Amino acid sequence: MGSEAEMEKEALAQIKARLARQKDIMKQQTHHSEAEEVDEMWKWVKISLFVATPVCVLSVLKDLLFVEHDHRKDGPEPDYMRIRNKEFPWECSDCELFNGECWKKCRAEMAAEGA
């Protein structure tokens, strides 16, 4: 380790070397005009649209026409699907949030108890 001045000189030398290397890299690369870059951009926009749009449309059609969406079967659930470590924090503590039939039955039972 050297003095603070030596470390500063070394840091400046490293920065100058990096800048010189970057300038060499930039000289070796061929640059395109702005018009050529815009043309290249629009080429890839068009390719993306002509490829992505049909793929998305075909995927949606496939899902709508050929794939069945499985729903929960009617009837009582097996015991292993209703394991509760703690009750739900709403009035019908045994019903899932979006299980409308369970909510109707629970509210009917609560109304019958209250009457």
PDB file of C-alpha atoms in Angstrom:
ATOM      1  CA  MET A   1       0.000   0.000   0.000  1.00  0.00           C
ATOM      2  CA  GLY A   2       1.243   3.429  -0.848  1.00  0.00           C
ATOM      3  CA  SER A   3       0.351   6.901   0.099  1.00  0.00           C
ATOM      4  CA  GLU A   4      -2.916   8.527  -0.807  1.00  0.00           C
ATOM      5  CA  ALA A   5      -1.307  10.381  -3.724  1.00  0.00           C
ATOM      6  CA  GLU A   6       0.076   7.134  -5.188  1.00  0.00           C
ATOM      7  CA  MET A   7      -3.330   5.450  -4.954  1.00  0.00           C
ATOM      8  CA  GLU A   8      -4.943   8.440  -6.660  1.00  0.00           C
ATOM      9  CA  LYS A   9      -2.367   8.310  -9.499  1.00  0.00           C
ATOM     10  CA  GLU A  10      -3.005   4.571  -9.930  1.00  0.00           C
ATOM     11  CA  ALA A  11      -6.764   5.102 -10.048  1.00  0.00           C
ATOM     12  CA  LEU A  12      -6.407   7.840 -12.657  1.00  0.00           C
ATOM     13  CA  ALA A  13      -4.106   5.616 -14.731  1.00  0.00           C
ATOM     14  CA  GLN A  14      -6.705   2.815 -14.654  1.00  0.00           C
ATOM     15  CA  ILE A  15      -9.481   5.192 -15.723  1.00  0.00           C
ATOM     16  CA  LYS A  16      -7.358   6.528 -18.597  1.00  0.00           C
ATOM     17  CA  ALA A  17      -6.574   2.971 -19.714  1.00  0.00           C
ATOM     18  CA  ARG A  18     -10.278   2.065 -19.673  1.00  0.00           C
ATOM     19  CA  LEU A  19     -11.178   5.175 -21.687  1.00  0.00           C
ATOM     20  CA  ALA A  20      -8.454   4.427 -24.245  1.00  0.00           C
ATOM     21  CA  ARG A  21      -9.688   0.840 -24.581  1.00  0.00           C
ATOM     22  CA  GLN A  22     -13.284   2.030 -25.031  1.00  0.00           C
ATOM     23  CA  LYS A  23     -12.200   4.491 -27.743  1.00  0.00           C
ATOM     24  CA  ASP A  24     -10.398   1.660 -29.576  1.00  0.00           C
ATOM     25  CA  ILE A  25     -13.526  -0.492 -29.409  1.00  0.00           C
ATOM     26  CA  MET A  26     -15.682   2.347 -30.724  1.00  0.00           C
ATOM     27  CA  LYS A  27     -13.298   2.942 -33.658  1.00  0.00           C
ATOM     28  CA  GLN A  28     -13.465  -0.723 -34.671  1.00  0.00           C
ATOM     29  CA  GLN A  29     -17.266  -0.827 -34.751  1.00  0.00           C
ATOM     30  CA  THR A  30     -19.130   0.256 -37.841  1.00  0.00           C
ATOM     31  CA  HIS A  31     -21.831   2.815 -37.193  1.00  0.00           C
ATOM     32  CA  HIS A  32     -25.087   3.082 -39.073  1.00  0.00           C
ATOM     33  CA  SER A  33     -26.918   6.242 -39.875  1.00  0.00           C
ATOM     34  CA  GLU A  34     -30.034   7.143 -37.930  1.00  0.00           C
ATOM     35  CA  ALA A  35     -32.220   6.319 -40.936  1.00  0.00           C
ATOM     36  CA  GLU A  36     -30.723   2.822 -41.164  1.00  0.00           C
ATOM     37  CA  GLU A  37     -31.297   2.262 -37.464  1.00  0.00           C
ATOM     38  CA  VAL A  38     -34.932   3.410 -37.741  1.00  0.00           C
ATOM     39  CA  ASP A  39     -35.459   1.076 -40.722  1.00  0.00           C
ATOM     40  CA  GLU A  40     -33.981  -1.811 -38.730  1.00  0.00           C
ATOM     41  CA  MET A  41     -36.229  -0.984 -35.782  1.00  0.00           C
ATOM     42  CA  TRP A  42     -39.385  -0.985 -37.949  1.00  0.00           C
ATOM     43  CA  LYS A  43     -38.304  -4.239 -39.568  1.00  0.00           C
ATOM     44  CA  TRP A  44     -38.233  -5.923 -36.143  1.00  0.00           C
ATOM     45  CA  VAL A  45     -41.491  -4.268 -35.068  1.00  0.00           C
ATOM     46  CA  LYS A  46     -43.193  -5.703 -38.164  1.00  0.00           C
ATOM     47  CA  ILE A  47     -41.620  -9.133 -37.680  1.00  0.00           C
ATOM     48  CA  SER A  48     -42.759  -9.136 -34.048  1.00  0.00           C
ATOM     49  CA  LEU A  49     -46.309  -8.149 -34.961  1.00  0.00           C
ATOM     50  CA  PHE A  50     -46.608 -10.653 -37.793  1.00  0.00           C
ATOM     51  CA  VAL A  51     -45.282 -13.448 -35.588  1.00  0.00           C
ATOM     52  CA  ALA A  52     -46.653 -12.555 -32.153  1.00  0.00           C
ATOM     53  CA  THR A  53     -50.203 -11.619 -33.180  1.00  0.00           C
ATOM     54  CA  PRO A  54     -51.039 -14.913 -34.919  1.00  0.00           C
ATOM     55  CA  VAL A  55     -49.424 -16.896 -32.115  1.00  0.00           C
ATOM     56  CA  CYS A  56     -51.514 -15.068 -29.505  1.00  0.00           C
ATOM     57  CA  VAL A  57     -54.729 -15.413 -31.520  1.00  0.00           C
ATOM     58  CA  LEU A  58     -54.123 -19.123 -32.144  1.00  0.00           C
ATOM     59  CA  SER A  59     -53.343 -19.691 -28.463  1.00  0.00           C
ATOM     60  CA  VAL A  60     -56.597 -18.049 -27.385  1.00  0.00           C
ATOM     61  CA  LEU A  61     -58.594 -20.014 -29.970  1.00  0.00           C
ATOM     62  CA  LYS A  62     -56.964 -23.264 -28.869  1.00  0.00           C
ATOM     63  CA  ASP A  63     -57.833 -22.544 -25.238  1.00  0.00           C
ATOM     64  CA  LEU A  64     -61.405 -21.566 -26.059  1.00  0.00           C
ATOM     65  CA  LEU A  65     -62.176 -24.385 -28.471  1.00  0.00           C
ATOM     66  CA  PHE A  66     -60.125 -27.400 -27.443  1.00  0.00           C
ATOM     67  CA  VAL A  67     -59.168 -27.194 -23.771  1.00  0.00           C
ATOM     68  CA  GLU A  68     -61.753 -27.956 -21.136  1.00  0.00           C
ATOM     69  CA  HIS A  69     -61.600 -25.924 -17.983  1.00  0.00           C
ATOM     70  CA  ASP A  70     -61.988 -28.273 -15.044  1.00  0.00           C
ATOM     71  CA  HIS A  71     -64.129 -27.034 -12.180  1.00  0.00           C
ATOM     72  CA  ARG A  72     -64.565 -28.452  -8.726  1.00  0.00           C
ATOM     73  CA  LYS A  73     -66.820 -31.482  -8.778  1.00  0.00           C
ATOM     74  CA  ASP A  74     -70.275 -31.275  -7.210  1.00  0.00           C
ATOM     75  CA  GLY A  75     -70.926 -33.031  -3.962  1.00  0.00           C
ATOM     76  CA  PRO A  76     -69.013 -33.271  -0.730  1.00  0.00           C
ATOM     77  CA  GLU A  77     -65.268 -32.879  -0.806  1.00  0.00           C
ATOM     78  CA  PRO A  78     -62.947 -35.532   0.542  1.00  0.00           C
ATOM     79  CA  ASP A  79     -61.669 -34.935   4.056  1.00  0.00           C
ATOM     80  CA  TYR A  80     -58.137 -34.187   2.897  1.00  0.00           C
ATOM     81  CA  MET A  81     -59.394 -31.147   0.925  1.00  0.00           C
ATOM     82  CA  ARG A  82     -61.018 -29.471   3.933  1.00  0.00           C
ATOM     83  CA  ILE A  83     -58.166 -29.482   6.430  1.00  0.00           C
ATOM     84  CA  ARG A  84     -58.376 -26.318   8.555  1.00  0.00           C
ATOM     85  CA  ASN A  85     -55.530 -25.371  10.867  1.00  0.00           C
ATOM     86  CA  LYS A  86     -57.486 -22.314  11.990  1.00  0.00           C
ATOM     87  CA  GLU A  87     -60.890 -20.864  11.162  1.00  0.00           C
ATOM     88  CA  PHE A  88     -61.416 -18.308   8.422  1.00  0.00           C
ATOM     89  CA  PRO A  89     -61.750 -14.755   9.816  1.00  0.00           C
ATOM     90  CA  TRP A  90     -65.312 -14.099   8.607  1.00  0.00           C
ATOM     91  CA  GLU A  91     -68.786 -14.883   9.903  1.00  0.00           C
ATOM     92  CA  CYS A  92     -69.037 -18.302   8.227  1.00  0.00           C
ATOM     93  CA  SER A  93     -65.691 -19.607   9.389  1.00  0.00           C
ATOM     94  CA  ASP A  94     -65.944 -22.954   7.598  1.00  0.00           C
ATOM     95  CA  CYS A  95     -66.717 -21.478   4.136  1.00  0.00           C
ATOM     96  CA  GLU A  96     -64.111 -20.431   1.600  1.00  0.00           C
ATOM     97  CA  LEU A  97     -64.411 -16.826   0.476  1.00  0.00           C
ATOM     98  CA  PHE A  98     -65.933 -17.545  -2.984  1.00  0.00           C
ATOM     99  CA  ASN A  99     -67.981 -20.663  -2.153  1.00  0.00           C
ATOM    100  CA  GLY A 100     -71.487 -19.240  -2.627  1.00  0.00           C
ATOM    101  CA  GLU A 101     -73.396 -22.413  -1.803  1.00  0.00           C
ATOM    102  CA  CYS A 102     -71.625 -22.807   1.537  1.00  0.00           C
ATOM    103  CA  TRP A 103     -72.320 -19.154   2.383  1.00  0.00           C
ATOM    104  CA  LYS A 104     -76.041 -19.535   1.583  1.00  0.00           C
ATOM    105  CA  LYS A 105     -76.283 -22.660   3.723  1.00  0.00           C
ATOM    106  CA  CYS A 106     -74.342 -21.028   6.581  1.00  0.00           C
ATOM    107  CA  ARG A 107     -76.486 -17.876   6.527  1.00  0.00           C
ATOM    108  CA  ALA A 108     -79.657 -19.956   6.413  1.00  0.00           C
ATOM    109  CA  GLU A 109     -78.479 -21.916   9.464  1.00  0.00           C
ATOM    110  CA  MET A 110     -77.584 -18.678  11.279  1.00  0.00           C
ATOM    111  CA  ALA A 111     -81.024 -17.220  10.464  1.00  0.00           C
ATOM    112  CA  ALA A 112     -82.733 -20.405  11.698  1.00  0.00           C
ATOM    113  CA  GLU A 113     -80.748 -20.261  14.964  1.00  0.00           C
ATOM    114  CA  GLY A 114     -81.544 -16.572  15.440  1.00  0.00           C
ATOM    115  CA  ALA A 115     -85.285 -17.016  14.865  1.00  0.00           C
TER     116      ALA A 115
END
